[in-house]
GROMACS .gro file of C-alpha atoms in nm:
model
  206
    1GLN     CA    1  28.466   9.100  -3.698
    2MET     CA    2  28.787   8.976  -3.534
    3GLY     CA    3  28.774   8.869  -3.170
    4ILE     CA    4  28.414   8.751  -3.194
    5SER     CA    5  28.338   8.394  -3.093
    6PRO     CA    6  28.020   8.192  -3.152
    7GLY     CA    7  27.749   8.266  -2.902
    8VAL     CA    8  27.579   8.583  -2.788
    9ILE     CA    9  27.712   8.919  -2.905
   10GLU     CA   10  27.587   9.266  -2.818
   11ILE     CA   11  27.557   9.569  -3.044
   12ASP     CA   12  27.412   9.877  -2.878
   13SER     CA   13  27.115   9.738  -2.681
   14GLU     CA   14  27.048   9.440  -2.908
   15LEU     CA   15  27.166   9.087  -2.833
   16ILE     CA   16  27.242   8.872  -3.137
   17TYR     CA   17  27.313   8.500  -3.141
   18CYS     CA   18  27.606   8.413  -3.366
   19SER     CA   19  27.611   8.044  -3.455
   20ALA     CA   20  27.953   8.040  -3.623
   21VAL     CA   21  28.248   8.263  -3.706
   22GLY     CA   22  28.456   8.203  -4.022
   23ASN     CA   23  28.831   8.236  -4.054
   24ASP     CA   24  28.782   8.578  -4.210
   25GLY     CA   25  28.591   8.697  -3.903
   26THR     CA   26  28.250   8.682  -4.071
   27GLY     CA   27  27.977   8.574  -3.832
   28THR     CA   28  27.675   8.364  -3.918
   29VAL     CA   29  27.346   8.468  -3.760
   30PRO     CA   30  27.052   8.227  -3.790
   31ALA     CA   31  26.706   8.356  -3.875
   32TRP     CA   32  26.611   8.357  -3.507
   33GLY     CA   33  26.938   8.513  -3.391
   34ARG     CA   34  26.839   8.880  -3.414
   35GLY     CA   35  26.668   9.038  -3.113
   36TYR     CA   36  26.791   8.754  -2.893
   37ASP     CA   37  26.673   8.711  -2.532
   38GLY     CA   38  26.385   8.954  -2.561
   39THR     CA   39  26.583   9.244  -2.705
   40THR     CA   40  26.470   9.442  -3.008
   41ALA     CA   41  26.632   9.396  -3.348
   42ALA     CA   42  26.745   9.733  -3.477
   43ALA     CA   43  26.972   9.895  -3.734
   44HIS     CA   44  27.321   9.981  -3.609
   45SER     CA   45  27.564  10.246  -3.722
   46ALA     CA   46  27.892  10.152  -3.885
   47GLY     CA   47  28.161  10.135  -3.620
   48ALA     CA   48  27.917  10.051  -3.338
   49ARG     CA   49  28.084   9.862  -3.057
   50VAL     CA   50  28.045   9.484  -3.070
   51THR     CA   51  28.082   9.288  -2.745
   52SER     CA   52  28.124   8.913  -2.748
   53GLN     CA   53  27.970   8.714  -2.462
   54PRO     CA   54  27.877   9.023  -2.253
   55THR     CA   55  27.882   8.950  -1.879
   56PHE     CA   56  27.609   9.202  -1.808
   57PRO     CA   57  27.408   9.274  -2.126
   58ARG     CA   58  27.266   9.621  -2.139
   59ASN     CA   59  26.908   9.497  -2.149
   60TRP     CA   60  26.978   9.302  -1.828
   61VAL     CA   61  27.097   9.624  -1.667
   62LEU     CA   62  26.787   9.812  -1.785
   63ASN     CA   63  26.560   9.537  -1.649
   64ALA     CA   64  26.749   9.530  -1.318
   65LEU     CA   65  26.705   9.907  -1.284
   66ASN     CA   66  26.331   9.877  -1.347
   67GLU     CA   67  26.303   9.593  -1.095
   68ALA     CA   68  26.485   9.805  -0.837
   69ILE     CA   69  26.247  10.095  -0.901
   70GLY     CA   70  25.948   9.865  -0.866
   71ARG     CA   71  26.068   9.729  -0.532
   72VAL     CA   72  26.073  10.067  -0.356
   73PHE     CA   73  25.699  10.116  -0.411
   74PRO     CA   74  25.477  10.170  -0.211
   75ASP     CA   75  25.727  10.270   0.062
   76ILE     CA   76  25.855  10.534  -0.179
   77PHE     CA   77  25.601  10.691  -0.411
   78VAL     CA   78  25.577  10.989  -0.644
   79PRO     CA   79  25.353  11.273  -0.516
   80LYS     CA   80  25.150  11.437  -0.788
   81VAL     CA   81  24.879  11.703  -0.803
   82THR     CA   82  24.577  11.725  -1.029
   83THR     CA   83  24.383  12.052  -1.045
   84LEU     CA   84  24.016  12.051  -1.147
   85THR     CA   85  23.718  12.283  -1.115
   86THR     CA   86  23.455  12.252  -0.844
   87THR     CA   87  23.118  12.134  -0.968
   88VAL     CA   88  22.801  12.165  -0.765
   89PRO     CA   89  22.572  11.978  -0.710
   90GLN     CA   90  22.801  11.714  -0.865
   91VAL     CA   91  23.047  11.603  -0.597
   92THR     CA   92  23.244  11.334  -0.783
   93TYR     CA   93  23.576  11.418  -0.950
   94ASP     CA   94  23.768  11.191  -1.184
   95LEU     CA   95  24.131  11.116  -1.097
   96PRO     CA   96  24.427  11.051  -1.331
   97GLU     CA   97  24.496  10.694  -1.441
   98ASP     CA   98  24.819  10.668  -1.242
   99VAL     CA   99  24.657  10.743  -0.904
  100GLU     CA  100  24.727  10.489  -0.629
  101TRP     CA  101  24.574  10.674  -0.335
  102VAL     CA  102  24.474  11.031  -0.248
  103ILE     CA  103  24.690  11.214   0.007
  104ASP     CA  104  24.521  11.552   0.037
  105ALA     CA  105  24.233  11.758  -0.102
  106ARG     CA  106  24.176  12.134  -0.097
  107TRP     CA  107  23.992  12.407  -0.283
  108GLN     CA  108  24.045  12.779  -0.344
  109PRO     CA  109  23.763  13.023  -0.263
  110PRO     CA  110  23.718  13.328  -0.491
  111THR     CA  111  23.854  13.571  -0.231
  112GLY     CA  112  24.147  13.696  -0.437
  113THR     CA  113  24.393  13.610  -0.159
  114GLY     CA  114  24.519  13.287  -0.313
  115TYR     CA  115  24.449  13.087   0.001
  116TRP     CA  116  24.353  12.720  -0.016
  117VAL     CA  117  24.097  12.560   0.213
  118ALA     CA  118  24.150  12.203   0.330
  119ILE     CA  119  23.876  11.953   0.243
  120ASN     CA  120  23.816  11.730   0.542
  121ARG     CA  121  23.545  11.502   0.407
  122TRP     CA  122  23.638  11.313   0.091
  123ARG     CA  123  23.642  10.951  -0.022
  124MET     CA  124  23.833  10.788  -0.304
  125SER     CA  125  23.670  10.502  -0.490
  126ARG     CA  126  23.793  10.264  -0.761
  127GLY     CA  127  23.603  10.091  -1.032
  128GLY     CA  128  23.418  10.383  -1.184
  129THR     CA  129  23.430  10.749  -1.278
  130THR     CA  130  23.178  11.003  -1.400
  131VAL     CA  131  23.220  10.856  -1.750
  132ALA     CA  132  22.997  10.552  -1.805
  133GLY     CA  133  23.201  10.234  -1.846
  134ASP     CA  134  23.529  10.394  -1.734
  135PRO     CA  135  23.685  10.164  -1.469
  136GLY     CA  136  23.916  10.435  -1.333
  137ALA     CA  137  23.924  10.603  -0.993
  138SER     CA  138  23.734  10.902  -0.862
  139VAL     CA  139  23.694  11.096  -0.538
  140ASP     CA  140  23.374  11.217  -0.372
  141VAL     CA  141  23.382  11.547  -0.182
  142ALA     CA  142  23.134  11.600   0.102
  143ASP     CA  143  23.251  11.945   0.213
  144SER     CA  144  23.065  12.250   0.087
  145VAL     CA  145  23.247  12.428  -0.196
  146ILE     CA  146  23.160  12.711  -0.434
  147PRO     CA  147  23.111  12.600  -0.797
  148GLY     CA  148  23.363  12.711  -1.056
  149CYS     CA  149  23.659  12.732  -0.818
  150PRO     CA  150  23.992  12.544  -0.841
  151ILE     CA  151  24.008  12.217  -0.651
  152GLU     CA  152  24.328  12.018  -0.608
  153PHE     CA  153  24.394  11.657  -0.518
  154THR     CA  154  24.742  11.550  -0.415
  155TYR     CA  155  24.787  11.181  -0.481
  156ALA     CA  156  25.048  10.907  -0.478
  157ALA     CA  157  25.166  10.742  -0.799
  158ALA     CA  158  25.405  10.455  -0.859
  159PRO     CA  159  25.749  10.555  -0.996
  160GLY     CA  160  25.780  10.525  -1.372
  161THR     CA  161  26.017  10.275  -1.534
  162PHE     CA  162  26.267  10.304  -1.818
  163THR     CA  163  26.198  10.201  -2.175
  164ASP     CA  164  26.524  10.325  -2.323
  165GLU     CA  165  26.882  10.383  -2.206
  166SER     CA  166  26.857  10.750  -2.295
  167ASP     CA  167  26.564  10.811  -2.057
  168ASP     CA  168  26.620  11.086  -1.801
  169TYR     CA  169  26.604  10.948  -1.446
  170SER     CA  170  26.392  11.215  -1.276
  171THR     CA  171  26.170  11.278  -1.578
  172VAL     CA  172  26.080  10.912  -1.623
  173THR     CA  173  26.065  10.786  -1.265
  174GLY     CA  174  25.932  11.103  -1.105
  175MET     CA  175  26.179  11.052  -0.819
  176PRO     CA  176  26.455  11.300  -0.723
  177LEU     CA  177  26.814  11.243  -0.833
  178SER     CA  178  26.899  11.160  -0.471
  179MET     CA  179  26.729  10.824  -0.534
  180ARG     CA  180  26.946  10.744  -0.834
  181ASP     CA  181  27.232  10.596  -0.632
  182VAL     CA  182  26.987  10.377  -0.440
  183THR     CA  183  26.842  10.245  -0.764
  184VAL     CA  184  27.181  10.183  -0.925
  185THR     CA  185  27.320  10.011  -0.614
  186ALA     CA  186  27.016   9.783  -0.587
  187ALA     CA  187  27.038   9.693  -0.956
  188ALA     CA  188  27.413   9.626  -0.931
  189ALA     CA  189  27.360   9.403  -0.628
  190THR     CA  190  27.094   9.204  -0.812
  191LEU     CA  191  27.309   9.154  -1.120
  192THR     CA  192  27.628   9.073  -0.929
  193THR     CA  193  27.463   8.831  -0.690
  194SER     CA  194  27.285   8.632  -0.960
  195GLN     CA  195  27.598   8.620  -1.176
  196GLU     CA  196  27.843   8.531  -0.901
  197LEU     CA  197  27.628   8.271  -0.726
  198SER     CA  198  27.605   8.074  -1.048
  199ARG     CA  199  27.985   8.036  -1.049
  200LEU     CA  200  28.055   7.978  -0.680
  201GLU     CA  201  28.098   7.644  -0.511
  202LEU     CA  202  27.854   7.697  -0.230
  203SER     CA  203  28.019   7.427  -0.018
  204SER     CA  204  28.360   7.597  -0.030
  205ILE     CA  205  28.492   7.846   0.222
  206GLU     CA  206  28.442   8.119  -0.037
   0.00000   0.00000   0.00000
């Protein structure tokens, strides 16, 4: 591959360490060179773009995006709703694994009007559910409800993070597309700052 120099090269999302490049452009990759710097070794299609000494490797960008998403929580969270069925005399309801805290609770009486009634007395607890040995979270309801009716808990969850470049922003993170620019800007600032500071003479006027 002409134009490739010894060092790190990038193909798709994989980083590969090339220890030498022959006169014919053939690169030598040591046994440990595939999946370099925590990337995943994978098959690549013929004609895939090869980048020599990438300034911002794609896995760095993906990690920076995930770090930016992680920093907005808990100030920004993903509201979710879980709908269960009221059980009496049992008053404890298991919550999903991604619950961070409960925001609201309500139940729907069998009146046929579709109205929901706010539950004023409830308490979330961690470290146990109605399943023995399950360390998850649950919520106790002290208000009187009719058994067999829908009961909803609105809760806060942490935004999801990316595992692949093809992941859809809103689907994976749970956040609206209006947050995409914030995430990208934060990731770009992180990457640029770390890269530029390593090259600057901090004592210079620059």
